[in-house]
CSV table of C-alpha atoms in Angstrom, one decimal:
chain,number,residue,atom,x,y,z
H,1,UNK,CA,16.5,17.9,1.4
H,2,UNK,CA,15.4,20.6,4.0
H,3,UNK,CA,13.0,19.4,6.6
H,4,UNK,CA,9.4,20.8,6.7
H,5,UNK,CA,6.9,20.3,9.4
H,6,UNK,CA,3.3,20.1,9.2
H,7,UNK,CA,0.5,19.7,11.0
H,8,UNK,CA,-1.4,16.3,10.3
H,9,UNK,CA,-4.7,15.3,12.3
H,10,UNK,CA,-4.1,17.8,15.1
H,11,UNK,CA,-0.2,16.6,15.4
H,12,UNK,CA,2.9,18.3,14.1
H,13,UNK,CA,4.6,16.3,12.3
H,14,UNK,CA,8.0,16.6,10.5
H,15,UNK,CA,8.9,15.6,6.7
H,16,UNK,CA,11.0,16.4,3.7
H,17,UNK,CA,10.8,19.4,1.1
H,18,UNK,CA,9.5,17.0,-1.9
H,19,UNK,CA,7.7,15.1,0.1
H,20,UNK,CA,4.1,14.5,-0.9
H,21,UNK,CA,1.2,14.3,1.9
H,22,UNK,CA,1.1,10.5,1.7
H,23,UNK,CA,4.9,11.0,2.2
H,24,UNK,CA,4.8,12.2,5.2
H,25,UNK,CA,2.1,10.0,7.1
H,26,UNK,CA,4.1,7.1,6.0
H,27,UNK,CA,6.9,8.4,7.8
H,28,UNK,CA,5.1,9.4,10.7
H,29,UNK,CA,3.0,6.0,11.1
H,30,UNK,CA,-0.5,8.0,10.0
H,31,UNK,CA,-2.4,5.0,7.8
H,32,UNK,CA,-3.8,6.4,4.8
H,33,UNK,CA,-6.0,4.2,2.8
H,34,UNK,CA,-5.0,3.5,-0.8
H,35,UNK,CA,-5.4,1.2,-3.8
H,36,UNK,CA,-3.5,2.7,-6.7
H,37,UNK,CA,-0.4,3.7,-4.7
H,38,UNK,CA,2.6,1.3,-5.0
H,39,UNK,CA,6.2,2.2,-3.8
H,40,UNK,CA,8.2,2.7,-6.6
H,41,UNK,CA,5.7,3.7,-9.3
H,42,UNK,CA,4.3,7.0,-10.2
H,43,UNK,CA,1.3,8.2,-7.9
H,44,UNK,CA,-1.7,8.9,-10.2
H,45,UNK,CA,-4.4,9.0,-8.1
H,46,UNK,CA,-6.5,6.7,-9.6
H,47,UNK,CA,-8.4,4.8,-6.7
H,48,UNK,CA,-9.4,8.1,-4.7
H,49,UNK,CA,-9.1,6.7,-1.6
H,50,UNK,CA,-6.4,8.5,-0.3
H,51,UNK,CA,-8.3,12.1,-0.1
H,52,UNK,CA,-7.4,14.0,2.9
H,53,UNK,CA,-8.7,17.8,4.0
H,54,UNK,CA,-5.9,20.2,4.0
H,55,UNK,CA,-6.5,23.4,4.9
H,56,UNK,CA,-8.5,24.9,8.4
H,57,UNK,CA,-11.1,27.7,7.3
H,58,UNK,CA,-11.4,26.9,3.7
H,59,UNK,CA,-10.9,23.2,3.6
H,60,UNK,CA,-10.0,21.4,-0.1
H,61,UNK,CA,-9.9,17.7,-0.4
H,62,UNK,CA,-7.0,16.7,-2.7
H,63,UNK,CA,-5.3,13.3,-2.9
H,64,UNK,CA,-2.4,12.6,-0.7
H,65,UNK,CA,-0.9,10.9,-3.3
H,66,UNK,CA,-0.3,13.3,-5.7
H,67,UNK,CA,0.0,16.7,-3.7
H,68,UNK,CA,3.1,17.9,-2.5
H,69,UNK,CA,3.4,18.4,1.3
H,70,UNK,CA,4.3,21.4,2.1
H,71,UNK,CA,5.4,24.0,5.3
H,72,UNK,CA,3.0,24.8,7.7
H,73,UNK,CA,0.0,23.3,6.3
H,74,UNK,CA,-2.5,21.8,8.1
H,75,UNK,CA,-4.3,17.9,7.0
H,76,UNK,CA,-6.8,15.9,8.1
H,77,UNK,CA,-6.7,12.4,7.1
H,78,UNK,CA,-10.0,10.5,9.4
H,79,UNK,CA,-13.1,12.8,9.1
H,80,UNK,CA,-16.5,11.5,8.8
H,81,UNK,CA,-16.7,13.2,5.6
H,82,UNK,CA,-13.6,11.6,4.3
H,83,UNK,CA,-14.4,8.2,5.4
H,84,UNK,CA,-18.0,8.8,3.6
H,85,UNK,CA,-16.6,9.5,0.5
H,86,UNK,CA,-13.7,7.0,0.7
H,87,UNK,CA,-17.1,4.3,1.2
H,88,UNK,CA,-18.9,5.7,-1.8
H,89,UNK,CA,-15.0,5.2,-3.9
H,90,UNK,CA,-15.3,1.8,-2.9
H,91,UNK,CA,-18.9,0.8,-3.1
H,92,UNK,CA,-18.7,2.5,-7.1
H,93,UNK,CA,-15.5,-0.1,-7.7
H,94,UNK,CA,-17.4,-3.2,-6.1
H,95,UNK,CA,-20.5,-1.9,-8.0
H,96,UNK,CA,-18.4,-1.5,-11.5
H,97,UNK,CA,-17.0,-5.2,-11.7
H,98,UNK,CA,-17.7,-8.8,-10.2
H,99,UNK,CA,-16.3,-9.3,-6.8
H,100,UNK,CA,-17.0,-12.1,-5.5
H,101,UNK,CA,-14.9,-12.7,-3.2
H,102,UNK,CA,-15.8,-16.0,-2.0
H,103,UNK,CA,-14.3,-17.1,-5.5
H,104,UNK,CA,-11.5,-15.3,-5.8
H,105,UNK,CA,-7.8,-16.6,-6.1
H,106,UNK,CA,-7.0,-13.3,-3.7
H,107,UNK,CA,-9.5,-13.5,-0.5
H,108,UNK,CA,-8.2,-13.0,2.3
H,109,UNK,CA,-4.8,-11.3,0.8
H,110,UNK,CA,-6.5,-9.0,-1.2
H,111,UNK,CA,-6.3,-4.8,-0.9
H,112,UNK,CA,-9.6,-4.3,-2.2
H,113,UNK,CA,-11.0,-6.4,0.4
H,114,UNK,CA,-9.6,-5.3,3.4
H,115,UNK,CA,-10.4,-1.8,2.5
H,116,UNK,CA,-14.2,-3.2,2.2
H,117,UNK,CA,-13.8,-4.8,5.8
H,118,UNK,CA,-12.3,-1.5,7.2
H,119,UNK,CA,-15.0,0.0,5.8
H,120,UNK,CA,-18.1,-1.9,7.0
H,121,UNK,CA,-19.5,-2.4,3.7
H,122,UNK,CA,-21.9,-5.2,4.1
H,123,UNK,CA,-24.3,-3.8,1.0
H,124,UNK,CA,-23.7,-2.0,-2.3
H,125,UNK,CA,-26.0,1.1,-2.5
H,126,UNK,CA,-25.6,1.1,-6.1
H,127,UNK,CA,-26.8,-1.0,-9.5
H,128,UNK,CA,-24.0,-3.8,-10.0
H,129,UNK,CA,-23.0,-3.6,-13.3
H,130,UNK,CA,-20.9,-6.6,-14.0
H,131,UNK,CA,-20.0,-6.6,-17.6
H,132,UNK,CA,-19.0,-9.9,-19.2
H,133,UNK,CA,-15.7,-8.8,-19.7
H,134,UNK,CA,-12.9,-10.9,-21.7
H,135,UNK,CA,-10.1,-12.7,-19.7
H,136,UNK,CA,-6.8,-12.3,-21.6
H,137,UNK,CA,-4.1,-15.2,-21.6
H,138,UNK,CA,-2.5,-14.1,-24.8
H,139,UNK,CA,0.7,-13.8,-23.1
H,140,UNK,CA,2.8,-16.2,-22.3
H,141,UNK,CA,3.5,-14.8,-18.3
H,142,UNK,CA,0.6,-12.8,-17.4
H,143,UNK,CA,-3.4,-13.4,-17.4
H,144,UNK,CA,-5.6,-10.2,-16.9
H,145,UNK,CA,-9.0,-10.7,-15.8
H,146,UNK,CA,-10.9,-7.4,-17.0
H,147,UNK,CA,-13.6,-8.9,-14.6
H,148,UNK,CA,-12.0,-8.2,-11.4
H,149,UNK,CA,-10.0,-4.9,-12.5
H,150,UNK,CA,-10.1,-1.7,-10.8
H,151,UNK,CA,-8.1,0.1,-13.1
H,152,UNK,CA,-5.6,1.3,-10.8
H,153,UNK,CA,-2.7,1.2,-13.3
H,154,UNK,CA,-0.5,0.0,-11.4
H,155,UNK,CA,0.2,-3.1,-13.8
H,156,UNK,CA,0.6,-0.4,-17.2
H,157,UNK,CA,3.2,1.2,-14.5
H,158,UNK,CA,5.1,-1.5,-13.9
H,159,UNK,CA,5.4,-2.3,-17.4
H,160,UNK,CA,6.5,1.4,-18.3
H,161,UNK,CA,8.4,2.5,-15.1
H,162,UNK,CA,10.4,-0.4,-13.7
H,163,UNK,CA,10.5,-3.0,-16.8
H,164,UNK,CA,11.3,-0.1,-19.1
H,165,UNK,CA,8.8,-1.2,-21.7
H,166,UNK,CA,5.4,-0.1,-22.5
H,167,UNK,CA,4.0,-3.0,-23.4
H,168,UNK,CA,0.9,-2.9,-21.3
H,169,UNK,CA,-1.8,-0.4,-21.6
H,170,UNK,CA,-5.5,0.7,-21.3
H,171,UNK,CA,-7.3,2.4,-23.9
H,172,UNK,CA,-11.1,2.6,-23.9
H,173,UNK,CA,-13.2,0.2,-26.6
H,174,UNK,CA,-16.6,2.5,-25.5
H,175,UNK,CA,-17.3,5.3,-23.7
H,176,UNK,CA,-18.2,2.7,-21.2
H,177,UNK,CA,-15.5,0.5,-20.6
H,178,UNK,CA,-11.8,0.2,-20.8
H,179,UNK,CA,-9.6,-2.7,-22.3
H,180,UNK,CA,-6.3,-3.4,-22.1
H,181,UNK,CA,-4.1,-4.6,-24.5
H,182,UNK,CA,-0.1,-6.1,-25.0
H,183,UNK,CA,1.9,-4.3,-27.3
């Protein structure tokens, strides 16, 4: 692959033709916040945390994820305005379903979490909406708690991309809220 180099927070940095933006700071040691993004699986970009500014007079704000790096171009990754929308992301998913940390199997090892930390959300600026959603131990490995879902995908990706069967899946039961369902 021919090398390409770019410019990310005010540093030129160096990457790969096929590289996507989130690529690239990887390689370069540039943290970029994420939730949906798991090596190995197909970036969708469903969290929105990883937004970056690309671009100097006419700035866009795309998803690192899910846009291609590419020569000569020019990315922010820690603005103010980034970082404000990236708290707004996460306040709307801590709003959407009950986290509770405190009585979580996951605190203190959990993504979610330590993105709220980083953060400094200490209040949710928005209605909580905590639906009494079902908790699904139909199958005979896995228990999905609709409760404490973000629908990232990355457990319908797993399923599809690396166990080669699509047996997992979300599909929407109202325009409100999502379920998911074994095949």
């Amino acid at each position: 692959m021919a090398e390409i180099t770019l410019t990310i927070n005010g540093k030129e940095v160096k990457g790969e033709t096929g590289d996507t933006i989130l690529d690239a700071c990887e390689k370069n040691g540039i943290d970029v916040p994420t939730l949906c993004h798991f090596k190995g699986l197909t970036d969708v970009a469903a969290c929105r945390m990883c937004i970056v500014e690309i671009g100097e007079e006419r700035v866009a704000i795309n998803t690192a994820c899910t846009t291609q790096a590419g020569e000569g171009m020019v990315v922010k990754t820690d603005t103010e305005k980034l970082n404000n929308l990236r708290k707004i992301n996460l306040e709307l998913l801590l709003a959407e379903r009950n986290h509770f940390c405190m009585f979580c199997e996951m605190s203190g090892d959990c993504e979610l979490q330590n993105l709220a930390y980083q953060f400094k959300i200490d209040y949710i600026r928005y209605p909580l909406l905590f639906p009494k959603l079902p908790i699904d131990a139909s199958h005979k490995y896995i228990i999905i708690d609709h409760n404490r879902c973000i629908l990232c995908g990355r457990c319908v990706r797993v399923c599809d991309e690396l166990e080669g069967n699509h047996t997992l899946d979300i599909y929407y039961i109202s325009k409100t809220y999502p379920h998911w369902n074994f095949y």
